[in-house]
GROMACS .gro file of C-alpha atoms in nm:
model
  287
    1UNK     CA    1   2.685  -0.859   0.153
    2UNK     CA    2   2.533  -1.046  -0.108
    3UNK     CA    3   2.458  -1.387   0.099
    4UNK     CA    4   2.344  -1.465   0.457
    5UNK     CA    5   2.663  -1.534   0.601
    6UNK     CA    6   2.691  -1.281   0.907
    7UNK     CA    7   2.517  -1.477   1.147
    8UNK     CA    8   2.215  -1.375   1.304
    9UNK     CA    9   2.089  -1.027   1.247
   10UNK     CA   10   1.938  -0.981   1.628
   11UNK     CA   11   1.640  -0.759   1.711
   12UNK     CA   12   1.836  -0.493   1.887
   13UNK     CA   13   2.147  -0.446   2.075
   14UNK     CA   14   2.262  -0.248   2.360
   15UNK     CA   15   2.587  -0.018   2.402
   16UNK     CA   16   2.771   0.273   2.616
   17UNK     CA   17   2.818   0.599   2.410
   18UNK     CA   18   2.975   0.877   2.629
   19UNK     CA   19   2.853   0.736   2.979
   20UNK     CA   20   2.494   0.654   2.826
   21UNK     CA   21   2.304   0.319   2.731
   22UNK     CA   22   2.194   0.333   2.419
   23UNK     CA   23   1.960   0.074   2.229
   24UNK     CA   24   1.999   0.060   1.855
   25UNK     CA   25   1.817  -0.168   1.603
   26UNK     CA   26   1.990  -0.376   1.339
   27UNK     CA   27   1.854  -0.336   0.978
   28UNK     CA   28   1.989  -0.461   0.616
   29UNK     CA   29   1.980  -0.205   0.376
   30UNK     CA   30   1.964  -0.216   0.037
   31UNK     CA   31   2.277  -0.104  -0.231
   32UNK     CA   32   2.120  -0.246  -0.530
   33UNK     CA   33   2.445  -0.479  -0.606
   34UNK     CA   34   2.506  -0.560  -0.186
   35UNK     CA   35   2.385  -0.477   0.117
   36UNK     CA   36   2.460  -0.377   0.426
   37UNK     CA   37   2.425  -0.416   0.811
   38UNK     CA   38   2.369  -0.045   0.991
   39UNK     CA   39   2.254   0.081   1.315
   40UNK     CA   40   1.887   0.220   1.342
   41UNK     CA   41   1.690   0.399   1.604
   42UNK     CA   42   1.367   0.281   1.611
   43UNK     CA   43   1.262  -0.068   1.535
   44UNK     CA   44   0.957   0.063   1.290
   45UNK     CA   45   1.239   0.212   1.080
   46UNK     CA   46   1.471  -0.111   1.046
   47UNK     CA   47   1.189  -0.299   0.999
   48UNK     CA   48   1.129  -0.108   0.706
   49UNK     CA   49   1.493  -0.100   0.586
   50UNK     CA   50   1.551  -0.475   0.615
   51UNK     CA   51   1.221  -0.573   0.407
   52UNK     CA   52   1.380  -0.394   0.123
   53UNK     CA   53   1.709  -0.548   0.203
   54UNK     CA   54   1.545  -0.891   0.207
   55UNK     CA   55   1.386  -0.839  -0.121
   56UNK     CA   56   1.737  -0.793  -0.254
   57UNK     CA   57   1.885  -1.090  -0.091
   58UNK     CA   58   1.620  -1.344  -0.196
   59UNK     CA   59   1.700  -1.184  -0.548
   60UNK     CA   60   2.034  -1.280  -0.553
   61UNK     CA   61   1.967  -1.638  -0.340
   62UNK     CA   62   1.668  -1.707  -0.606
   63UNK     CA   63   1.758  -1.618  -0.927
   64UNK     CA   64   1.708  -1.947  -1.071
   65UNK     CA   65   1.345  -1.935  -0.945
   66UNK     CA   66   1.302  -1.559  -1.037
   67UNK     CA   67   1.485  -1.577  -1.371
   68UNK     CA   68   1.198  -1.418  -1.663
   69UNK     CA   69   0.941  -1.376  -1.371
   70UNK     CA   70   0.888  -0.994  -1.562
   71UNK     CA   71   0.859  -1.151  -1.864
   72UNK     CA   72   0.589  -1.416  -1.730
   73UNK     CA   73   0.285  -1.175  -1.547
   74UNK     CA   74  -0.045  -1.257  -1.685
   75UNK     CA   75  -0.216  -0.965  -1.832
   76UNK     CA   76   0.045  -0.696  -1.878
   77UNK     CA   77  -0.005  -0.582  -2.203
   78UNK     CA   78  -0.403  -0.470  -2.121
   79UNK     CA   79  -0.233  -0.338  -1.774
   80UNK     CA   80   0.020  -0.176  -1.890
   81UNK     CA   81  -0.211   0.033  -2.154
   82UNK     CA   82  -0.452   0.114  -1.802
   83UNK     CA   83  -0.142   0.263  -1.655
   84UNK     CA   84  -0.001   0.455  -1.901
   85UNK     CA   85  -0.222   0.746  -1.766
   86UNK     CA   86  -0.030   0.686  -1.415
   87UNK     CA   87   0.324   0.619  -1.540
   88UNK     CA   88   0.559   0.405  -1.730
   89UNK     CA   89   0.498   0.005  -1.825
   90UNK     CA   90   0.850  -0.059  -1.690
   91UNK     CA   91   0.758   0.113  -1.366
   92UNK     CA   92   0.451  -0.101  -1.375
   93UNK     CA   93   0.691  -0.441  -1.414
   94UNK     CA   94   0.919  -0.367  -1.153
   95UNK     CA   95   0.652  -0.299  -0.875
   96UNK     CA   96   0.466  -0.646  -0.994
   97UNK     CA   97   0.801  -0.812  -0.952
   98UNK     CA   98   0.886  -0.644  -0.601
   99UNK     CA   99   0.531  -0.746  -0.523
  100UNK     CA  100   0.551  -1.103  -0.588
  101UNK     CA  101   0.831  -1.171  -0.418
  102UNK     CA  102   0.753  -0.988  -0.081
  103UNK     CA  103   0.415  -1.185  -0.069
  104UNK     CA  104   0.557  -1.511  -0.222
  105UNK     CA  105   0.892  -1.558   0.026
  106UNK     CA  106   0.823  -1.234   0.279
  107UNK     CA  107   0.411  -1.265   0.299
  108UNK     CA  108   0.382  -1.374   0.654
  109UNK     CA  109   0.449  -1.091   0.751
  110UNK     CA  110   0.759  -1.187   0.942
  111UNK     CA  111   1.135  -1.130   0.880
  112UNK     CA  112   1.385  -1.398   0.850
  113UNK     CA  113   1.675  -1.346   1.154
  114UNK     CA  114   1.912  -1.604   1.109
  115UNK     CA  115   2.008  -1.814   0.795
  116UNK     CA  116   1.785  -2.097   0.852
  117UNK     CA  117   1.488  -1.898   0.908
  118UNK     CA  118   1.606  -1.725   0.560
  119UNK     CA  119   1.653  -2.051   0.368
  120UNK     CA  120   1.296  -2.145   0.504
  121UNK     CA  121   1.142  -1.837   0.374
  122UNK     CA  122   1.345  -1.907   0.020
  123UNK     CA  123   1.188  -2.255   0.008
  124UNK     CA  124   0.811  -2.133   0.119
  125UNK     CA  125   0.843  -1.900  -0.168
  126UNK     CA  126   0.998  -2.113  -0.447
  127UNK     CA  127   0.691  -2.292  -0.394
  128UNK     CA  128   0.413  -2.024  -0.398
  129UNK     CA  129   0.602  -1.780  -0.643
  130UNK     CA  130   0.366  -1.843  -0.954
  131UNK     CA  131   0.042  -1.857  -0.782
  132UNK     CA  132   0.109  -1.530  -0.641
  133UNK     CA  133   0.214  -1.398  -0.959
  134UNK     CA  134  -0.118  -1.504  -1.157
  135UNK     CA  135  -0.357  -1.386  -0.812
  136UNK     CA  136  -0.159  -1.053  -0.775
  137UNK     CA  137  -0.191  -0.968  -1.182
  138UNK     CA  138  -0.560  -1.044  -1.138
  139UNK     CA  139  -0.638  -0.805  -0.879
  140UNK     CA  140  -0.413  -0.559  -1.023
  141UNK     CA  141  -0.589  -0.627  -1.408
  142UNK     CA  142  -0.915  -0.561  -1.217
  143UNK     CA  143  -0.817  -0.295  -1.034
  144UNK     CA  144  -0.664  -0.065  -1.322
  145UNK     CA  145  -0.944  -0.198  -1.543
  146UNK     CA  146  -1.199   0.003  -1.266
  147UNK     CA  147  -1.017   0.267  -1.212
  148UNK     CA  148  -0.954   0.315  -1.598
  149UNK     CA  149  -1.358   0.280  -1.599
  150UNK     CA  150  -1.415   0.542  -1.348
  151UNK     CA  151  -1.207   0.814  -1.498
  152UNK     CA  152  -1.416   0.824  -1.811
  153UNK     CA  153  -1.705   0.806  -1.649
  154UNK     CA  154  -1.597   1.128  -1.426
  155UNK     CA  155  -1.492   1.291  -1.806
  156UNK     CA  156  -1.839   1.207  -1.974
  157UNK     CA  157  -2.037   1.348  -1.667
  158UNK     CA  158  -1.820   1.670  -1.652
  159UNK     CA  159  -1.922   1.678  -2.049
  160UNK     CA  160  -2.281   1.590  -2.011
  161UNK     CA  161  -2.408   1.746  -1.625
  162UNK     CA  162  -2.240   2.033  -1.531
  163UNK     CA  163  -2.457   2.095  -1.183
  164UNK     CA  164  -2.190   2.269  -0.890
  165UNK     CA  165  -2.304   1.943  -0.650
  166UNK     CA  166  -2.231   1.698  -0.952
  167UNK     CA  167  -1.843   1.882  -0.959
  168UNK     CA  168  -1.825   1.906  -0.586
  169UNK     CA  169  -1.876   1.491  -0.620
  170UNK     CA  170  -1.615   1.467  -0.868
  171UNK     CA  171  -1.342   1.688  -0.745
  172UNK     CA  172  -1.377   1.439  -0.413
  173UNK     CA  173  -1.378   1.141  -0.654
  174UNK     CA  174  -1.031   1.214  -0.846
  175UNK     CA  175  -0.865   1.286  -0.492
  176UNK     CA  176  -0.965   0.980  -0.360
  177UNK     CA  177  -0.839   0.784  -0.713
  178UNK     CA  178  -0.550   0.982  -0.667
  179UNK     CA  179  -0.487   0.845  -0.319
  180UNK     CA  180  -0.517   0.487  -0.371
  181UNK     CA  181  -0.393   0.449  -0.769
  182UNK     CA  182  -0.042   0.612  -0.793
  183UNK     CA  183   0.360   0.543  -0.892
  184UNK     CA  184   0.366   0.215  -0.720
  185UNK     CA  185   0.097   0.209  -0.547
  186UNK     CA  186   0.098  -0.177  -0.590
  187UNK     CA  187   0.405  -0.236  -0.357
  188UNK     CA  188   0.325   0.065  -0.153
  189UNK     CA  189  -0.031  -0.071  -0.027
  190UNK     CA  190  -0.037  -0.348   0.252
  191UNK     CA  191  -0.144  -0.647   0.046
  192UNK     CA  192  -0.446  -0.698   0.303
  193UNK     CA  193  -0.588  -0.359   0.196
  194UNK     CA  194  -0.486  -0.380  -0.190
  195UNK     CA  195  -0.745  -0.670  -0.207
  196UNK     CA  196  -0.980  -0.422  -0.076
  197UNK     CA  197  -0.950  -0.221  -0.376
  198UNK     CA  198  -1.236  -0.366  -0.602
  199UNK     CA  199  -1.532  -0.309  -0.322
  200UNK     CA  200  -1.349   0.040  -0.312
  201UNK     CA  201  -1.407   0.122  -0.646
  202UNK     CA  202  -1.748  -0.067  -0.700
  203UNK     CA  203  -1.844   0.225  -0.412
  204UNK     CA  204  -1.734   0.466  -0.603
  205UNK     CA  205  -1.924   0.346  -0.914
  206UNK     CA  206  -2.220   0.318  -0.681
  207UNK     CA  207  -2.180   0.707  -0.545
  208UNK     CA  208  -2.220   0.783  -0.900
  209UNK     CA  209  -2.555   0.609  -0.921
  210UNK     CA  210  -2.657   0.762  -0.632
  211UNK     CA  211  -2.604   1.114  -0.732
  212UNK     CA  212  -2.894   1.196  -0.925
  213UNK     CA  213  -3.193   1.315  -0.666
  214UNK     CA  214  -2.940   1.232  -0.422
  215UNK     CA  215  -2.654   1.562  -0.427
  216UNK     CA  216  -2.720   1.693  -0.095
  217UNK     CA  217  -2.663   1.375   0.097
  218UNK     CA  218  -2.400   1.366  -0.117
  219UNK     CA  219  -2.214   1.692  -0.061
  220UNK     CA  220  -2.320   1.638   0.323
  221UNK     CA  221  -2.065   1.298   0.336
  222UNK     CA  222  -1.797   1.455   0.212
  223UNK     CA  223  -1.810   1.735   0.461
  224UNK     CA  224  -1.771   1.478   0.709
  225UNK     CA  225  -1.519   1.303   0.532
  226UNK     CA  226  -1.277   1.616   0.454
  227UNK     CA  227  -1.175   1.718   0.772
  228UNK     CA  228  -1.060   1.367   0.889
  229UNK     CA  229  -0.850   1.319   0.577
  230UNK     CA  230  -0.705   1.643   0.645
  231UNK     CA  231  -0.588   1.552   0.927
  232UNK     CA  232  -0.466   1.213   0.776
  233UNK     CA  233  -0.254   1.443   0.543
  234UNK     CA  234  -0.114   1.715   0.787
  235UNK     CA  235  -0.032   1.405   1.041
  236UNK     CA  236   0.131   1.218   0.777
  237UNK     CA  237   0.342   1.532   0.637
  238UNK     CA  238   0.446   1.567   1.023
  239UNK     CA  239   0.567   1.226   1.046
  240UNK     CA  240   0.794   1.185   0.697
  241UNK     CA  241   0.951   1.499   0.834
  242UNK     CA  242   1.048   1.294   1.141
  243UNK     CA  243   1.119   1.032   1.041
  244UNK     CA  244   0.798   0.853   1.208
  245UNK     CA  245   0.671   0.503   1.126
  246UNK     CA  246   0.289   0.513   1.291
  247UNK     CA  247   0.069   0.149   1.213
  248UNK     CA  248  -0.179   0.322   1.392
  249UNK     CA  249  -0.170   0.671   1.182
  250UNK     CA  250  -0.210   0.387   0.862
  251UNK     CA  251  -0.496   0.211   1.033
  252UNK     CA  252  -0.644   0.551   1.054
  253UNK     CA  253  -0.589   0.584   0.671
  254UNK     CA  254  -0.746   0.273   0.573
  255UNK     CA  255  -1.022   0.360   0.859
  256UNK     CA  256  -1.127   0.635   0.601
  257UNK     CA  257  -1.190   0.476   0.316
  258UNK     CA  258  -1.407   0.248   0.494
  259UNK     CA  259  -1.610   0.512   0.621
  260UNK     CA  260  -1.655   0.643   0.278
  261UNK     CA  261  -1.765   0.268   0.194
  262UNK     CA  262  -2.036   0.284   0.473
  263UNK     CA  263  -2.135   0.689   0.372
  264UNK     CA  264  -2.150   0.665  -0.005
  265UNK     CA  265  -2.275   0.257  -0.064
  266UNK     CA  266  -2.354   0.078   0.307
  267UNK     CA  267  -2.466  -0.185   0.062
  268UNK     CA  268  -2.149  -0.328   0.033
  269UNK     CA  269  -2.037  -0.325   0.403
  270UNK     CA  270  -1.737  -0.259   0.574
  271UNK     CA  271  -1.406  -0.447   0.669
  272UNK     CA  272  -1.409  -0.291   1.060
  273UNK     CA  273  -1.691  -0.068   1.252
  274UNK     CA  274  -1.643   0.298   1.140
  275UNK     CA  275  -1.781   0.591   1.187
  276UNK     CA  276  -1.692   0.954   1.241
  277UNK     CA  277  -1.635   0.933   1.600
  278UNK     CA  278  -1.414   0.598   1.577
  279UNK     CA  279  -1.203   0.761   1.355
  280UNK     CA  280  -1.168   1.061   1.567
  281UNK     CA  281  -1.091   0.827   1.876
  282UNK     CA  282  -0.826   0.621   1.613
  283UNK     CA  283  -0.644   0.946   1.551
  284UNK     CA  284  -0.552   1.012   1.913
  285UNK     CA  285  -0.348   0.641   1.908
  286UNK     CA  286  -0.178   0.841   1.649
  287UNK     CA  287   0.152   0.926   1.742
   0.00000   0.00000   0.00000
């Protein structure tokens, strides 16, 4: 399949498979040159499938549009150089690209179903595909820019303090950077919590200030916060090996780094209440 032409793709559909009534989920998935219509068991996972899918139908429906768009993103020599520490410049390209176009044509949030709804999304898109571009390469600029910032910070302190509570600070530092700035992060992080990223990293920058005279609250926080990510990371291991798609296990995940917001620099505030017993109460909506 390379155009909409199979109708409407419907939400799920029932059927008999040896004297039992099955449910099963439609989802387009993506074969680079086509794609394809299959079968799914939950609708979290054809959600997922088809978004991809989409991405590679609105390529082929939009080309005119999308023609040079990699060649066209504001900024990304200077980005590029930021990411080279994280990965490759064409890596970097392909997830601004992806990017784009799932907020430009797919940023509602909902998932064309027939081939009106589709050509609606295609014309909504065409319209907002350059001012997503130039908004999207901003925050991602700034973003990389901070994080590049951070990380030579954290090398001039481990050259110039060498305290075991100054270490303990930075060890939790890097995992957290590690966390939110990876191999496509960019596509990877809801869009509503990418634009997060700057107060994110100004907290960090702020912890930093805050450590001199202030290590023991310091180290204190992150005993409270360690646990709870652990639990993030075991829960989330648990689920890829199922197969799981959880909102509320990535609520939970985003739930953290706004209590480490609210621990390390209330100044700033925070997106949602959270504390340490909300986000104990969030991970039993876990699945």
């Amino acid at each position: 399949i390379t155009t909409w032409n199979f109708g409407e793709l419907p939400e799920h559909v029932e059927f008999v498979r040896n004297g039992i009534r099955l449910r099963g989920y439609p989802a387009l998935v993506d074969h680079t040159e086509s794609v394809a219509i299959q079968l799914c068991d939950t609708a979290a996972e054809a959600s997922r499938l088809s978004r991809v899918a989409l991405r590679r139908l609105i390529k082929f429906a939009a080309a005119d549009t999308l023609k040079d768009l990699h060649k066209k993103l504001p900024d990304f020599k200077q980005m590029a150089l930021y990411y080279a520490a994280i990965g490759r410049s064409e890596e970097l390209q392909q997830d601004l690209v992806d990017t784009i176009i799932d907020q430009a044509f797919l940023g509602d949030g909902s998932s064309p179903r027939t081939l009106p709804e589709f050509e609606q999304h295609l014309s909504n898109g065409r319209q907002r595909v350059l001012r997503i571009a130039t908004e999207l390469c901003t925050l991602v600029h700034d973003t990389l820019a901070q994080h590049h910032q951070i990380r030579q910070r954290l090398k001039g302190g481990a050259l110039c303090n060498g305290s075991p509570t100054w270490l303990h600070a930075a060890i939790d530092i890097n995992e957290q950077l590690k966390q939110l700035i990876y191999s496509r992060f960019i596509n990877q992080t809801p869009g509503g919590w990418l634009k997060e990223y700057p107060r994110y990293f100004k907290a960090i920058n702020m912890r930093l200030e805050k450590l001199a005279g202030g290590e023991a609250r310091d180290r204190q926080n992150v005993l409270e916060i360690r646990p709870l990510w652990q639990a993030y990371l075991d829960r989330k291991l648990k689920h890829e090996n199922q197969g799981i798609v959880d909102a509320e296990l990535e609520t939970y995940r985003w739930m953290i780094e706004e209590l480490r917001v609210s621990l390390f620099a209330q100044e700033l505030k925070t997106k949602m209440p959270v504390s340490v017993q909300r986000l104990k109460k969030q991970l039993e909506r876990v699945a």
